[in-house]
Amino acid sequence: QKEVEQNSGPLSVPEGAIASLNCTYSDRGSQSFFWYRQYSGKSPELIMFIYSNGDKEDGRFTAQLNKASQYVSLLIRDSQPSDSATYLCAATLEYGNKLVFGAGTILRVKS
Amino acid sequence: NAGVTQTPKFQVLKTGQSMTLQCAQDMNHNSMYWYRQDPGMGLRLIYYSASEGTTDKGEVPNGYNVSRLNKREFSLRLESAAPSQTSVYFCATSHGVAGRDTQYFGPGTRLTVL
């Protein structure tokens, strides 16, 4: 059983809409959660991290964490074509020394 | 300030050949990681080094060895390459442990084993 699950997509949204990306995890001991963006042929780059239940906002991005449901999400407001990429969700394992990544969700923003 | 560098960028090997992937960082980070990325599989941790002088296995260590040469450099060796090791390999670094500090990724090495 994969420890971090994401819908592979592609998720298609029109420019200016809200894109909602979801992730579930299986290890109840996971404490920290990360969202990385990866453009085609490039390396992953961190967008946001979240440790506490609730919402965390950074510009157009909002991360949401619900530890009871083992669910993490990323909302992208006012989506732009430049947001088109693969979004990777990651969770910590084993006292925070390692991350486990989901397979990623492909997002396509249509202009 | 180059951040995280990886060499080579591309490599083609024949089955059974050996090679070493190099990773270097100038960020003064303590922790370094090797991942592989395959289509539909996401990033999978091969080995990591929480500090100079220590290394530990990740999810998929079989067929690989690592060396933390010093604080700056962390190499990944394939002793006898197999087609199943065809992948994109990423090195990453973080100041502290993965769970609290951002991981910064190198540009990747695209390896094909024939």
Short mmCIF file of C-alpha atoms in Angstrom, two decimals:
data_model
loop_
_atom_site.label_atom_id
_atom_site.label_comp_id
_atom_site.label_asym_id
_atom_site.label_seq_id
_atom_site.Cartn_x
_atom_site.Cartn_y
_atom_site.Cartn_z
CA GLN A 1 0.00 0.00 0.00
CA LYS A 2 1.41 3.34 -1.09
CA GLU A 3 1.85 5.60 1.92
CA VAL A 4 0.96 8.84 0.17
CA GLU A 5 -1.79 8.75 -2.44
CA GLN A 6 -2.62 11.35 -5.05
CA ASN A 7 -4.92 11.34 -8.03
CA SER A 8 -2.62 11.33 -11.05
CA GLY A 9 -4.92 13.58 -13.09
CA PRO A 10 -4.62 15.44 -15.30
CA LEU A 11 -6.70 18.04 -13.53
CA SER A 12 -7.77 20.69 -16.01
CA VAL A 13 -9.00 24.09 -14.86
CA PRO A 14 -9.65 27.33 -16.76
CA GLU A 15 -7.43 30.34 -16.17
CA GLY A 16 -8.57 32.31 -13.13
CA ALA A 17 -10.31 29.36 -11.47
CA ILE A 18 -9.41 27.64 -8.20
CA ALA A 19 -7.43 24.42 -8.57
CA SER A 20 -7.86 21.91 -5.76
CA LEU A 21 -5.23 19.20 -5.33
CA ASN A 22 -5.69 16.42 -2.81
CA CYS A 23 -3.50 13.93 -0.99
CA THR A 24 -4.10 11.21 1.60
CA TYR A 25 -1.50 9.50 3.78
CA SER A 26 -1.48 6.24 5.70
CA ASP A 27 1.03 6.80 8.53
CA ARG A 28 -0.77 8.36 11.49
CA GLY A 29 2.66 9.26 12.88
CA SER A 30 3.35 11.67 10.02
CA GLN A 31 3.81 15.16 11.41
CA SER A 32 4.87 17.36 8.51
CA PHE A 33 3.53 17.71 5.01
CA PHE A 34 4.97 19.36 1.95
CA TRP A 35 3.79 20.40 -1.49
CA TYR A 36 6.36 20.51 -4.29
CA ARG A 37 5.85 21.73 -7.84
CA GLN A 38 7.70 20.09 -10.71
CA TYR A 39 7.74 21.45 -14.23
CA SER A 40 8.31 18.95 -17.03
CA GLY A 41 11.98 17.98 -17.24
CA LYS A 42 12.89 20.01 -14.15
CA SER A 43 13.55 19.27 -10.50
CA PRO A 44 10.95 19.65 -7.73
CA GLU A 45 10.72 22.94 -5.85
CA LEU A 46 8.95 23.55 -2.55
CA ILE A 47 5.70 25.53 -2.60
CA MET A 48 4.47 25.11 0.95
CA PHE A 49 4.74 23.02 4.09
CA ILE A 50 2.20 22.55 6.87
CA TYR A 51 2.50 21.00 10.33
CA SER A 52 -0.72 21.94 12.11
CA ASN A 53 -4.35 21.14 11.47
CA GLY A 54 -6.19 23.84 9.58
CA ASP A 55 -5.27 26.19 6.78
CA LYS A 56 -2.03 27.92 5.88
CA GLU A 57 -2.01 30.64 3.25
CA ASP A 58 0.86 31.99 1.17
CA GLY A 59 -0.13 34.30 -1.65
CA ARG A 60 -2.35 32.41 -4.10
CA PHE A 61 -1.65 29.10 -2.37
CA THR A 62 -3.47 27.59 0.62
CA ALA A 63 -2.50 24.30 2.21
CA GLN A 64 -5.06 22.48 4.31
CA LEU A 65 -4.37 19.68 6.78
CA ASN A 66 -6.83 17.38 8.52
CA LYS A 67 -4.91 14.86 10.63
CA ALA A 68 -8.04 13.05 11.81
CA SER A 69 -8.96 12.26 8.20
CA GLN A 70 -5.28 11.93 7.14
CA TYR A 71 -5.90 14.37 4.35
CA VAL A 72 -3.84 17.23 2.91
CA SER A 73 -4.88 19.57 0.14
CA LEU A 74 -3.46 22.46 -1.86
CA LEU A 75 -5.68 25.20 -3.27
CA ILE A 76 -4.38 27.48 -5.99
CA ARG A 77 -6.48 30.60 -6.45
CA ASP A 78 -6.58 32.59 -9.70
CA SER A 79 -4.85 29.76 -11.54
CA GLN A 80 -2.45 30.81 -14.28
CA PRO A 81 -1.10 28.86 -17.27
CA SER A 82 2.32 29.07 -15.55
CA ASP A 83 0.87 26.92 -12.74
CA SER A 84 0.64 24.00 -15.17
CA ALA A 85 2.97 21.40 -13.67
CA THR A 86 3.01 18.22 -11.59
CA TYR A 87 2.31 18.76 -7.90
CA LEU A 88 3.92 16.34 -5.46
CA CYS A 89 2.62 15.79 -1.95
CA ALA A 90 5.10 14.50 0.66
CA ALA A 91 4.84 13.39 4.29
CA THR A 92 7.48 12.68 6.91
CA LEU A 93 8.22 9.21 8.22
CA GLU A 94 10.35 7.91 11.07
CA TYR A 95 10.81 10.86 13.33
CA GLY A 96 11.14 13.30 10.46
CA ASN A 97 14.33 11.94 8.92
CA LYS A 98 12.72 10.87 5.68
CA LEU A 99 10.03 12.06 3.33
CA VAL A 100 7.72 9.83 1.32
CA PHE A 101 6.29 11.31 -1.86
CA GLY A 102 3.06 10.68 -3.68
CA ALA A 103 3.15 9.99 -7.41
CA GLY A 104 2.00 13.53 -8.18
CA THR A 105 -1.01 15.21 -9.79
CA ILE A 106 -0.69 16.81 -13.22
CA LEU A 107 -2.38 20.22 -13.33
CA ARG A 108 -3.24 21.91 -16.62
CA VAL A 109 -4.47 25.50 -16.60
CA LYS A 110 -6.15 26.45 -19.86
CA SER A 111 -6.05 30.04 -21.09
CA ASN B 1 26.56 30.06 -5.54
CA ALA B 2 25.55 26.97 -7.52
CA GLY B 3 23.26 25.38 -4.90
CA VAL B 4 23.07 21.65 -5.65
CA THR B 5 24.94 20.31 -8.67
CA GLN B 6 24.84 16.84 -10.18
CA THR B 7 27.06 15.16 -12.74
CA PRO B 8 26.58 13.83 -15.30
CA LYS B 9 23.29 15.20 -16.68
CA PHE B 10 22.77 12.23 -19.00
CA GLN B 11 24.28 8.76 -19.11
CA VAL B 12 23.72 5.61 -21.13
CA LEU B 13 25.08 2.34 -19.74
CA LYS B 14 25.04 -1.26 -20.84
CA THR B 15 23.76 -3.92 -18.46
CA GLY B 16 26.49 -4.87 -16.01
CA GLN B 17 28.49 -1.66 -16.30
CA SER B 18 29.21 0.41 -13.22
CA MET B 19 29.11 4.15 -12.67
CA THR B 20 29.05 6.80 -9.97
CA LEU B 21 26.66 9.73 -9.87
CA GLN B 22 28.11 12.78 -8.18
CA CYS B 23 26.31 15.38 -6.08
CA ALA B 24 27.82 18.49 -4.53
CA GLN B 25 26.28 21.36 -2.57
CA ASP B 26 27.57 24.73 -1.48
CA MET B 27 24.66 25.48 0.86
CA ASN B 28 26.45 24.21 3.99
CA HIS B 29 23.60 21.75 4.55
CA ASN B 30 23.97 18.79 6.86
CA SER B 31 21.58 16.31 5.24
CA MET B 32 21.78 14.91 1.72
CA TYR B 33 19.50 12.49 -0.16
CA TRP B 34 19.37 10.42 -3.31
CA TYR B 35 16.01 9.81 -5.00
CA ARG B 36 14.93 8.12 -8.18
CA GLN B 37 11.87 9.17 -10.14
CA ASP B 38 10.03 6.83 -12.47
CA PRO B 39 6.84 7.59 -14.43
CA GLY B 40 3.78 7.12 -12.24
CA MET B 41 5.89 6.34 -9.14
CA GLY B 42 6.83 9.73 -7.79
CA LEU B 43 10.12 10.22 -5.99
CA ARG B 44 11.49 7.24 -4.07
CA LEU B 45 14.30 7.58 -1.55
CA ILE B 46 17.34 5.41 -2.25
CA TYR B 47 19.75 6.48 0.50
CA TYR B 48 20.22 9.47 2.72
CA SER B 49 22.89 10.97 4.94
CA ALA B 50 21.67 12.92 7.95
CA SER B 51 25.16 14.26 8.61
CA GLU B 52 28.75 13.86 7.48
CA GLY B 53 29.93 10.34 8.20
CA THR B 54 26.50 8.70 8.37
CA THR B 55 24.38 7.02 5.72
CA ASP B 56 21.08 5.13 5.91
CA LYS B 57 18.91 3.14 3.56
CA GLY B 58 15.73 4.52 2.10
CA GLU B 59 12.84 2.81 0.33
CA VAL B 60 14.74 1.28 -2.60
CA PRO B 61 18.44 0.76 -1.72
CA ASN B 62 19.05 -2.56 -3.50
CA GLY B 63 21.65 -2.31 -6.27
CA TYR B 64 23.09 0.97 -5.00
CA ASN B 65 25.84 2.14 -2.66
CA VAL B 66 26.59 5.62 -1.39
CA SER B 67 29.48 7.58 0.04
CA ARG B 68 29.28 10.81 2.01
CA LEU B 69 32.74 11.97 1.05
CA ASN B 70 32.60 15.14 3.11
CA LYS B 71 29.94 17.68 4.09
CA ARG B 72 29.64 18.93 0.51
CA GLU B 73 29.60 15.70 -1.52
CA PHE B 74 27.37 12.63 -1.61
CA SER B 75 27.90 10.07 -4.36
CA LEU B 76 25.68 7.22 -5.58
CA ARG B 77 27.26 4.15 -7.14
CA LEU B 78 25.71 1.49 -9.33
CA GLU B 79 28.03 -1.51 -9.22
CA SER B 80 26.33 -3.57 -11.92
CA ALA B 81 23.67 -1.61 -13.75
CA ALA B 82 20.37 -3.27 -14.69
CA PRO B 83 17.61 -2.05 -17.05
CA SER B 84 15.36 -1.64 -13.97
CA GLN B 85 17.68 1.16 -12.85
CA THR B 86 16.75 3.28 -15.85
CA SER B 87 15.37 6.40 -14.19
CA VAL B 88 15.93 10.05 -13.38
CA TYR B 89 18.08 10.45 -10.28
CA PHE B 90 17.81 13.50 -8.05
CA CYS B 91 20.11 14.57 -5.27
CA ALA B 92 18.61 16.80 -2.56
CA THR B 93 19.89 18.59 0.52
CA SER B 94 18.43 20.13 3.64
CA HIS B 95 19.92 22.05 6.54
CA GLY B 96 18.45 19.75 9.15
CA VAL B 97 16.16 16.74 9.09
CA ALA B 98 13.77 16.25 6.18
CA GLY B 99 10.67 16.78 8.29
CA ARG B 100 11.44 20.31 9.37
CA ASP B 101 13.64 21.82 6.70
CA THR B 102 13.08 22.42 3.02
CA GLN B 103 14.76 19.99 0.68
CA TYR B 104 16.53 21.58 -2.29
CA PHE B 105 16.91 19.43 -5.36
CA GLY B 106 19.65 19.24 -7.94
CA PRO B 107 18.87 19.29 -11.68
CA GLY B 108 18.85 15.51 -11.99
CA THR B 109 20.72 12.82 -13.92
CA ARG B 110 18.84 10.94 -16.62
CA LEU B 111 20.19 7.39 -16.73
CA THR B 112 19.36 4.78 -19.35
CA VAL B 113 20.53 1.18 -18.94
CA LEU B 114 20.35 -0.90 -22.11
#
